[in-house]
């Protein structure tokens, strides 16, 4: 036997050999589709229905993004996933001075219902599931989506999709917040309440570990912080008097998939089990309210600018991790994303990676295929144990909101990110093509560039919009939103009315800035 000690990035030691003595007794008795869902949320998993194949896309103007959506639908995606530019994410219209240099760069620019109409031109919202990665302004983007669905004559009871709407991880890991935590939590519970009655198939939140992992966390921290944030949202909804068995069914999660195949599979299995038990403790009695359903995206932070074609291999491993771990939907990154937004070719290869795993690998043919593996079962337990220890620390600090306000999560993530980078620089951790197996000269990869003229195009659209809309009605709508923000009324119906009358995203955000203030 070797004396070498090996550890995952989460600090879990990997033994040279695992035997039946390592395998927990419950591993043989747990049933897929039954509490605590370690083995999956559906009894037949992918034999019944494959995961939803989404490709995250959005750039430039709504018209340009619409072309990419039609391209992806033609290539076989089964759901759309929308990326928004930075001004849209933080509540500024394209003509705001702070938007200069950012319009259409990391996602599509959406200022008004007109942009939303252009974004989904020729796409029937009743027939497609749409995921929108948007947080601080998630309620406005949802209102725009609903307004468009109504214009299309859609039945809102049939509209399906997800808004990320996870503001807590923005304070901890990502930074696209607007308002302080408490009013932000109030907006989120307004969405829960409104969707429960008016948009029942919509996933009201995608509680995100993805960006926590991108910021440098370990796999264990990713699920511990994410599930703690989930618990905070549930408690906020319960405090508002909402029924956990109703809103609990519409909670979804968003996780990262990295390169350590077995730790990632163990992470997904442990997260399902932890969440089921948490929800039961919080009072859920409906089985569907205890199920952790999640979307996965392959790890953006794992992609390298050096030898970028190697990223196809990385994304393949990560795709397998997500599928073997039981994901409900999946986005695969383009090999060129360390260099630029993905080209059409890179997006197609990323989608084909999912399709090859789905139809050629055999991975989806049986439920939870790694179950019973001495290694995977032991690792699942160890990931869960370490994550529960972290959750306990967060609970002791008063929950996620308090832990974030005290800087606990931020410090833990920063420490892990520093340790990871130090290990790469020392050569203790090998990244192929970066600190080993390097080459002297690389062939250039064509990138995808966004023209800076996009902002001027958006400004001209805004000028034309404001000249033709009913500005008296706009002022009344904004005043109603301000009043509701002060008196505690649900904001969603008023925001929907406002966007139907072509109030802009920036105008609504600014109205609430005056009431709630900004988080610094």
Coordinates of C-alpha atoms in Angstrom, one line a residue:
X1 CA 0.0 0.0 0.0
X2 CA 1.2 3.5 -0.8
X3 CA 2.0 6.1 1.9
X4 CA 0.9 9.0 -0.4
X5 CA -2.0 11.1 1.0
X6 CA -4.5 12.5 -1.6
X7 CA -7.3 15.0 -0.9
X8 CA -10.1 16.6 -2.8
X9 CA -10.2 20.4 -3.0
X10 CA -12.7 20.2 -0.1
X11 CA -10.1 18.6 2.1
X12 CA -11.6 15.1 2.0
X13 CA -8.9 12.4 2.0
X14 CA -9.1 9.8 -0.7
X15 CA -8.1 6.3 0.4
X16 CA -6.2 4.0 -1.9
X17 CA -8.9 1.3 -1.6
X18 CA -12.5 1.3 -0.5
X19 CA -14.3 -1.9 0.7
X20 CA -17.7 -2.9 1.9
X21 CA -16.7 -1.6 5.4
X22 CA -16.8 1.9 4.0
X23 CA -20.3 1.6 2.4
X24 CA -23.1 2.8 4.7
X25 CA -25.9 0.4 5.4
X26 CA -28.6 2.8 3.9
X27 CA -26.9 2.7 0.5
X28 CA -28.6 -0.6 -0.4
X29 CA -32.1 0.3 0.9
X30 CA -32.7 3.8 -0.4
X31 CA -35.1 4.0 -3.3
X32 CA -35.0 6.5 -6.2
X33 CA -37.9 9.0 -6.1
X34 CA -38.4 8.5 -2.4
X35 CA -37.3 10.5 0.7
X36 CA -34.5 11.5 1.2
X37 CA -33.9 11.4 -2.6
X38 CA -30.2 10.5 -2.4
X39 CA -30.7 8.4 -5.5
X40 CA -32.7 11.0 -7.5
X41 CA -36.1 12.7 -7.5
X42 CA -37.7 10.5 -10.1
X43 CA -38.1 6.7 -9.7
X44 CA -37.1 6.2 -13.4
X45 CA -34.9 9.3 -13.9
X46 CA -33.8 9.6 -17.5
X47 CA -35.5 6.5 -18.7
X48 CA -38.7 8.5 -18.4
X49 CA -37.4 11.8 -19.7
X50 CA -34.0 13.2 -20.4
X51 CA -32.7 16.2 -18.6
X52 CA -33.6 19.6 -20.3
X53 CA -30.7 20.6 -22.5
X54 CA -30.3 24.4 -22.2
X55 CA -27.7 26.6 -23.7
X56 CA -27.1 29.9 -21.9
X57 CA -27.1 32.6 -24.5
X58 CA -27.7 36.3 -24.8
X59 CA -25.5 39.2 -26.1
X60 CA -25.8 42.5 -28.0
X61 CA -29.3 43.5 -28.9
X62 CA -32.5 41.5 -28.4
X63 CA -32.6 41.0 -32.2
X64 CA -29.1 39.4 -32.3
X65 CA -29.9 37.2 -29.3
X66 CA -33.1 36.1 -30.9
X67 CA -31.2 34.8 -33.9
X68 CA -29.0 32.7 -31.6
X69 CA -32.1 31.3 -29.8
X70 CA -33.6 30.2 -33.2
X71 CA -30.2 28.6 -34.1
X72 CA -30.0 26.7 -30.8
X73 CA -33.7 25.5 -31.0
X74 CA -32.9 24.3 -34.6
X75 CA -29.8 22.4 -33.2
X76 CA -32.0 20.6 -30.6
X77 CA -32.0 22.5 -27.3
X78 CA -35.1 21.7 -25.2
X79 CA -35.1 24.9 -23.2
X80 CA -33.7 28.5 -23.5
X81 CA -31.5 30.1 -20.9
X82 CA -31.1 33.9 -21.1
X83 CA -28.0 35.9 -20.1
X84 CA -28.5 39.6 -19.5
X85 CA -25.9 42.4 -19.7
X86 CA -24.6 44.1 -16.6
X87 CA -26.7 47.3 -16.8
X88 CA -29.9 45.1 -17.0
X89 CA -28.6 43.0 -14.0
X90 CA -28.1 46.1 -11.8
X91 CA -31.1 48.1 -12.8
X92 CA -29.9 50.7 -15.3
X93 CA -31.2 51.4 -18.7
X94 CA -28.8 51.4 -21.6
X95 CA -28.8 55.3 -21.7
X96 CA -27.6 55.6 -18.1
X97 CA -24.0 57.0 -17.7
X98 CA -22.9 53.9 -15.7
X99 CA -24.0 51.7 -18.6
X100 CA -21.3 53.0 -20.9
X101 CA -19.0 50.3 -22.2
X102 CA -21.2 47.5 -20.8
X103 CA -24.3 47.4 -23.0
X104 CA -24.8 44.0 -24.6
X105 CA -21.4 42.8 -23.5
X106 CA -22.0 39.9 -21.1
X107 CA -25.6 39.3 -22.1
X108 CA -28.5 40.9 -23.9
X109 CA -29.6 44.5 -23.2
X110 CA -33.3 44.6 -22.0
X111 CA -34.7 48.0 -21.3
X112 CA -38.4 47.6 -21.9
X113 CA -41.2 45.3 -23.1
X114 CA -40.2 46.3 -26.6
X115 CA -36.9 44.6 -26.1
X116 CA -38.5 41.5 -24.7
X117 CA -40.9 41.3 -27.7
X118 CA -37.8 41.4 -30.0
X119 CA -35.9 38.8 -27.9
X120 CA -38.7 36.2 -28.3
X121 CA -39.9 37.1 -31.8
X122 CA -41.2 33.9 -33.4
X123 CA -41.0 31.9 -30.2
X124 CA -44.2 30.9 -28.4
X125 CA -43.6 31.2 -24.6
X126 CA -46.3 28.6 -23.9
X127 CA -44.3 26.0 -25.8
X128 CA -40.8 26.6 -24.4
X129 CA -39.2 26.5 -20.9
X130 CA -37.1 29.6 -20.3
X131 CA -34.5 30.1 -17.6
X132 CA -33.4 33.7 -16.9
X133 CA -30.2 34.3 -14.9
X134 CA -31.3 37.5 -13.2
X135 CA -31.4 38.4 -9.5
X136 CA -31.7 42.0 -8.3
X137 CA -34.0 42.9 -11.2
X138 CA -35.5 39.4 -11.5
X139 CA -39.0 40.6 -10.6
X140 CA -38.9 43.1 -13.5
X141 CA -37.7 40.5 -16.0
X142 CA -40.4 38.1 -14.8
X143 CA -43.0 40.9 -15.2
X144 CA -41.7 41.6 -18.8
X145 CA -41.9 37.8 -19.6
X146 CA -45.5 37.6 -18.2
X147 CA -46.5 40.8 -20.1
X148 CA -45.2 39.3 -23.3
X149 CA -47.0 35.9 -22.7
X150 CA -50.2 37.8 -22.2
X151 CA -49.7 39.7 -25.4
X152 CA -49.2 36.3 -27.2
X153 CA -52.5 35.1 -25.7
X154 CA -50.7 32.4 -23.6
X155 CA -52.4 30.6 -20.7
X156 CA -50.3 31.8 -17.7
X157 CA -51.1 28.5 -16.0
X158 CA -49.0 26.7 -18.7
X159 CA -46.0 29.1 -18.7
X160 CA -42.9 27.3 -17.4
X161 CA -39.4 28.4 -16.6
X162 CA -37.2 29.8 -13.9
X163 CA -35.8 33.1 -12.7
X164 CA -32.6 32.8 -10.7
X165 CA -33.9 35.4 -8.2
X166 CA -31.2 34.4 -5.6
X167 CA -30.0 37.7 -4.1
X168 CA -28.2 36.3 -1.0
X169 CA -25.4 34.8 -3.1
X170 CA -24.9 38.1 -4.8
X171 CA -23.8 39.7 -1.5
X172 CA -21.6 36.7 -0.8
X173 CA -20.0 35.9 -4.2
X174 CA -21.1 37.9 -7.2
X175 CA -22.0 41.5 -6.6
X176 CA -25.0 42.4 -8.8
X177 CA -27.2 43.5 -6.0
X178 CA -29.1 46.8 -5.8
X179 CA -31.0 47.1 -2.5
X180 CA -30.1 46.0 1.0
X181 CA -30.7 42.4 2.1
X182 CA -34.0 42.9 3.9
X183 CA -36.0 44.7 1.2
X184 CA -34.4 42.3 -1.4
X185 CA -35.8 39.4 0.6
X186 CA -39.2 41.1 0.7
X187 CA -39.2 41.3 -3.2
X188 CA -38.4 37.6 -3.4
X189 CA -41.3 36.6 -1.1
X190 CA -43.6 38.9 -3.2
X191 CA -42.6 36.8 -6.2
X192 CA -43.3 33.5 -4.3
X193 CA -46.7 34.7 -3.3
X194 CA -47.8 36.1 -6.7
X195 CA -46.5 33.0 -8.7
X196 CA -48.3 30.6 -6.3
X197 CA -51.6 31.9 -7.5
X198 CA -51.0 33.3 -11.0
X199 CA -48.0 31.4 -12.4
X200 CA -48.1 28.0 -10.8
X201 CA -45.6 26.2 -13.1
X202 CA -42.9 28.8 -12.7
X203 CA -39.8 28.1 -10.6
X204 CA -39.7 31.2 -8.5
X205 CA -36.1 30.9 -7.5
X206 CA -33.0 29.1 -8.5
X207 CA -30.9 29.0 -5.4
X208 CA -27.5 29.2 -6.8
X209 CA -24.3 27.5 -5.8
X210 CA -22.9 28.1 -9.2
X211 CA -21.5 31.6 -8.6
X212 CA -20.3 30.6 -5.1
X213 CA -18.2 27.9 -6.8
X214 CA -17.1 30.3 -9.5
X215 CA -15.9 32.7 -6.8
X216 CA -13.5 30.0 -5.5
X217 CA -15.5 27.9 -3.0
X218 CA -15.0 24.1 -2.6
X219 CA -17.7 21.6 -3.5
X220 CA -18.6 21.3 0.2
X221 CA -18.9 25.1 0.6
X222 CA -20.9 25.3 -2.5
X223 CA -23.7 23.1 -1.1
X224 CA -23.4 24.3 2.5
X225 CA -23.8 27.9 1.6
X226 CA -26.4 27.3 -1.1
X227 CA -28.7 25.2 1.1
X228 CA -28.2 27.7 4.0
X229 CA -29.4 30.4 1.6
X230 CA -32.3 28.2 0.6
X231 CA -33.3 27.8 4.3
X232 CA -33.2 31.6 4.7
X233 CA -35.6 32.0 1.8
X234 CA -38.0 29.4 3.1
X235 CA -38.0 31.0 6.6
X236 CA -38.7 34.4 5.0
X237 CA -41.7 32.9 3.1
X238 CA -42.9 31.2 6.2
X239 CA -42.7 34.5 8.1
X240 CA -44.9 36.0 5.4
X241 CA -47.5 33.3 6.1
X242 CA -46.9 31.3 2.8
X243 CA -47.6 27.6 2.7
X244 CA -44.3 25.6 2.5
X245 CA -46.1 22.8 0.7
X246 CA -47.1 25.2 -2.1
X247 CA -44.0 27.5 -2.6
X248 CA -41.6 24.6 -1.7
X249 CA -42.5 22.8 -4.9
X250 CA -41.4 25.7 -7.0
X251 CA -38.0 26.1 -5.4
X252 CA -35.1 25.0 -7.6
X253 CA -31.3 25.0 -7.3
X254 CA -28.4 25.8 -9.6
X255 CA -25.1 24.0 -9.2
X256 CA -21.7 23.9 -10.7
X257 CA -20.0 20.8 -12.2
X258 CA -16.2 20.7 -11.8
X259 CA -13.6 18.2 -12.9
X260 CA -13.4 15.8 -9.9
X261 CA -16.0 13.4 -11.2
X262 CA -16.6 11.4 -8.1
X263 CA -16.7 14.4 -5.6
X264 CA -19.1 16.2 -7.9
X265 CA -21.5 13.1 -8.1
X266 CA -21.2 12.8 -4.3
X267 CA -22.0 16.5 -3.9
X268 CA -25.2 16.3 -5.9
X269 CA -26.4 13.1 -4.0
X270 CA -25.5 14.7 -0.6
X271 CA -27.3 18.0 -1.5
X272 CA -30.6 16.2 -2.3
X273 CA -30.5 14.3 1.0
X274 CA -29.6 17.4 3.1
X275 CA -32.3 19.5 1.5
X276 CA -35.0 16.9 2.0
X277 CA -34.3 16.6 5.7
X278 CA -34.0 20.4 6.0
X279 CA -37.5 20.9 4.4
X280 CA -39.0 18.2 6.6
X281 CA -37.6 20.0 9.7
X282 CA -39.0 23.3 8.5
X283 CA -42.5 21.7 8.3
X284 CA -42.9 20.4 4.7
X285 CA -45.2 17.3 4.5
X286 CA -45.7 17.1 0.7
X287 CA -43.0 15.0 -0.8
X288 CA -42.6 17.3 -3.8
X289 CA -41.8 20.2 -1.5
X290 CA -38.9 18.2 -0.1
X291 CA -37.3 17.4 -3.5
X292 CA -34.2 19.2 -4.5
X293 CA -34.5 19.8 -8.2
X294 CA -31.5 21.4 -9.9
X295 CA -30.0 22.9 -13.0
X296 CA -26.3 22.4 -13.6
X297 CA -23.8 24.4 -15.6
X298 CA -20.3 23.2 -16.3
X299 CA -17.5 25.1 -14.6
X300 CA -16.6 28.3 -16.2
X301 CA -13.7 28.8 -13.8
X302 CA -12.2 25.5 -14.9
X303 CA -11.8 26.6 -18.5
X304 CA -8.4 27.7 -19.6
X305 CA -7.3 30.2 -22.2
X306 CA -4.2 28.1 -22.8
X307 CA -4.9 25.2 -25.2
X308 CA -8.6 26.0 -25.2
X309 CA -9.6 22.8 -27.1
X310 CA -8.7 20.9 -24.0
X311 CA -11.8 22.5 -22.5
X312 CA -14.0 20.1 -24.6
X313 CA -12.6 17.3 -22.5
X314 CA -13.2 19.1 -19.3
X315 CA -16.8 19.9 -20.2
X316 CA -17.4 16.2 -21.1
X317 CA -16.2 15.1 -17.7
X318 CA -18.4 17.7 -16.1
X319 CA -21.4 16.7 -18.2
X320 CA -21.0 13.1 -17.0
X321 CA -20.8 14.3 -13.4
X322 CA -24.0 16.2 -13.7
X323 CA -25.8 13.3 -15.4
X324 CA -24.5 10.6 -13.1
X325 CA -25.4 13.0 -10.2
X326 CA -29.0 13.3 -11.4
X327 CA -29.4 16.8 -12.7
X328 CA -32.8 18.0 -14.1
X329 CA -31.3 20.4 -16.7
X330 CA -27.9 21.2 -18.0
X331 CA -25.9 23.9 -19.8
X332 CA -22.5 23.0 -21.2
X333 CA -19.9 25.8 -21.7
X334 CA -18.3 26.6 -25.0
X335 CA -14.6 25.7 -25.2
X336 CA -13.7 29.3 -26.1
X337 CA -15.4 31.0 -23.1
X338 CA -12.1 31.7 -21.3
X339 CA -11.4 34.0 -24.4
X340 CA -14.8 35.5 -25.4
X341 CA -18.5 34.8 -25.6
X342 CA -19.0 31.5 -27.3
X343 CA -19.1 31.4 -31.1
X344 CA -21.8 29.4 -32.8
X345 CA -19.4 26.5 -33.5
X346 CA -18.4 26.4 -29.8
X347 CA -22.0 26.5 -28.7
X348 CA -22.9 23.7 -31.1
X349 CA -20.0 21.5 -29.8
X350 CA -21.1 22.1 -26.2
X351 CA -24.7 21.1 -27.0
X352 CA -23.4 18.0 -29.0
X353 CA -21.4 17.0 -25.9
X354 CA -24.7 16.7 -24.0
X355 CA -26.3 14.8 -26.9
X356 CA -23.4 12.3 -27.1
X357 CA -23.7 11.6 -23.4
X358 CA -27.5 11.3 -23.7
X359 CA -27.6 9.0 -26.7
X360 CA -24.2 7.2 -26.9
X361 CA -22.6 6.9 -23.4
X362 CA -25.2 4.7 -21.7
X363 CA -25.0 6.9 -18.6
X364 CA -28.8 7.7 -18.6
X365 CA -30.0 4.1 -19.1
X366 CA -30.2 3.2 -15.4
X367 CA -31.0 5.2 -12.3
X368 CA -28.1 6.5 -10.2
X369 CA -25.6 4.2 -11.8
X370 CA -22.8 4.8 -9.2
X371 CA -25.0 3.9 -6.2
X372 CA -23.5 1.1 -4.1
X373 CA -20.0 2.0 -5.1
X374 CA -18.0 1.8 -1.9
X375 CA -16.1 4.9 -2.9
X376 CA -19.1 7.0 -4.0
X377 CA -21.3 6.1 -1.0
X378 CA -18.5 6.9 1.5
X379 CA -17.7 10.1 -0.3
X380 CA -21.4 11.1 -0.4
X381 CA -21.5 10.7 3.4
X382 CA -18.2 12.6 3.9
X383 CA -19.4 15.5 1.7
X384 CA -22.7 15.7 3.6
X385 CA -20.9 15.6 7.0
X386 CA -18.5 18.4 6.2
X387 CA -21.3 20.5 4.6
X388 CA -23.6 20.0 7.7
X389 CA -20.7 21.3 9.9
X390 CA -20.6 24.5 7.9
X391 CA -24.4 24.8 7.9
X392 CA -24.2 24.5 11.7
X393 CA -21.7 27.4 11.9
X394 CA -24.0 29.6 9.7
X395 CA -27.0 28.7 11.9
X396 CA -24.9 29.7 15.0
X397 CA -24.3 33.1 13.4
X398 CA -28.1 33.6 12.9
X399 CA -28.6 32.2 9.4
X400 CA -27.4 33.2 6.0
X401 CA -28.4 36.9 6.1
X402 CA -26.4 37.5 9.3
X403 CA -23.5 35.3 8.1
X404 CA -23.3 37.4 5.0
X405 CA -23.6 40.7 6.9
X406 CA -20.7 39.5 9.1
X407 CA -18.6 38.5 6.1
X408 CA -18.4 34.8 7.1
X409 CA -19.2 33.3 3.7
X410 CA -17.1 35.9 1.8
X411 CA -14.1 35.1 4.0
X412 CA -14.5 31.3 3.7
X413 CA -14.7 31.6 -0.1
X414 CA -11.7 33.9 -0.4
X415 CA -9.7 31.5 1.8
X416 CA -10.5 28.5 -0.5
X417 CA -9.8 30.5 -3.7
X418 CA -6.4 31.6 -2.4
X419 CA -5.5 28.0 -1.4
X420 CA -6.6 26.6 -4.8
X421 CA -4.5 29.2 -6.6
X422 CA -1.5 28.7 -4.4
X423 CA -1.6 24.9 -5.1
X424 CA -1.6 25.6 -8.8
X425 CA 1.3 28.0 -8.6
X426 CA 3.3 25.5 -6.5
X427 CA 2.6 22.7 -8.9
X428 CA 0.8 20.6 -6.2
X429 CA -2.4 20.8 -8.4
X430 CA -1.8 20.1 -12.1
X431 CA -3.9 22.0 -14.7
X432 CA -3.1 20.5 -18.1
X433 CA -1.8 23.0 -20.5
X434 CA -1.3 25.6 -17.8
X435 CA 1.3 24.4 -15.3
X436 CA 2.2 21.1 -17.0
X437 CA 2.2 19.8 -20.6
X438 CA 2.4 23.4 -22.0
X439 CA 3.3 24.3 -25.5
X440 CA 5.4 27.2 -26.8
X441 CA 3.2 28.5 -29.6
X442 CA -0.6 28.2 -29.8
X443 CA -2.8 28.6 -32.8
X444 CA -5.2 31.6 -32.3
X445 CA -8.8 30.8 -31.7
X446 CA -11.3 33.1 -33.4
X447 CA -13.3 35.0 -30.8
X448 CA -16.8 36.5 -30.6
X449 CA -16.8 40.3 -30.3
X450 CA -19.5 42.7 -29.4
X451 CA -19.6 46.1 -31.1
X452 CA -19.6 49.2 -28.8
X453 CA -22.3 50.8 -31.1
X454 CA -24.9 48.6 -29.4
X455 CA -25.4 51.3 -26.7
X456 CA -26.3 53.9 -29.3
X457 CA -28.8 51.6 -30.9
X458 CA -30.4 51.0 -27.5
X459 CA -30.4 54.7 -26.7
X460 CA -32.2 55.5 -29.9
X461 CA -34.8 52.8 -29.2
X462 CA -35.4 54.3 -25.7
X463 CA -35.9 57.9 -27.1
X464 CA -38.4 56.6 -29.6
X465 CA -40.2 54.5 -26.9
X466 CA -40.5 57.5 -24.5
X467 CA -41.9 59.7 -27.3
X468 CA -44.7 57.4 -28.2
X469 CA -45.8 55.9 -24.9
X470 CA -48.4 57.4 -22.5
X471 CA -46.0 59.2 -20.1
X472 CA -48.8 60.3 -17.7
X473 CA -49.8 56.7 -17.3
X474 CA -46.1 55.8 -16.7
X475 CA -45.8 58.4 -13.9
X476 CA -49.0 57.0 -12.3
X477 CA -47.6 53.4 -12.5
X478 CA -44.3 54.4 -10.9
X479 CA -46.1 56.3 -8.1
X480 CA -48.2 53.1 -7.4
X481 CA -45.0 51.0 -7.2
X482 CA -43.5 53.5 -4.8
X483 CA -46.6 53.5 -2.6
X484 CA -46.7 49.7 -2.5
X485 CA -43.0 49.5 -1.6
X486 CA -43.7 51.7 1.4
X487 CA -46.9 50.0 2.6
X488 CA -45.9 46.4 2.1
X489 CA -48.3 45.5 -0.7
X490 CA -47.3 42.8 -3.2
X491 CA -45.2 44.6 -5.9
X492 CA -45.7 42.0 -8.8
X493 CA -49.2 43.1 -10.1
X494 CA -48.1 46.7 -10.2
X495 CA -44.8 46.0 -11.9
X496 CA -46.6 43.9 -14.5
X497 CA -49.0 46.8 -15.2
X498 CA -46.1 49.2 -15.4
X499 CA -44.1 47.2 -18.0
X500 CA -47.3 46.7 -20.0
X501 CA -47.4 50.5 -20.3
X502 CA -43.8 50.5 -21.3
X503 CA -42.2 51.7 -18.1
X504 CA -38.5 50.9 -18.4
X505 CA -36.4 48.6 -16.2
X506 CA -34.3 51.5 -15.1
X507 CA -37.3 53.6 -14.1
X508 CA -38.8 50.9 -12.0
X509 CA -35.4 50.2 -10.3
X510 CA -34.8 53.9 -9.6
X511 CA -38.3 54.2 -8.1
X512 CA -37.4 51.4 -5.6
X513 CA -33.9 52.9 -5.0
X514 CA -35.6 56.0 -3.6
X515 CA -37.7 53.8 -1.1
X516 CA -35.3 51.0 -0.2
X517 CA -31.9 52.7 -0.7
X518 CA -28.8 51.0 -2.2
X519 CA -26.6 48.4 -0.6
X520 CA -22.9 49.5 -0.4

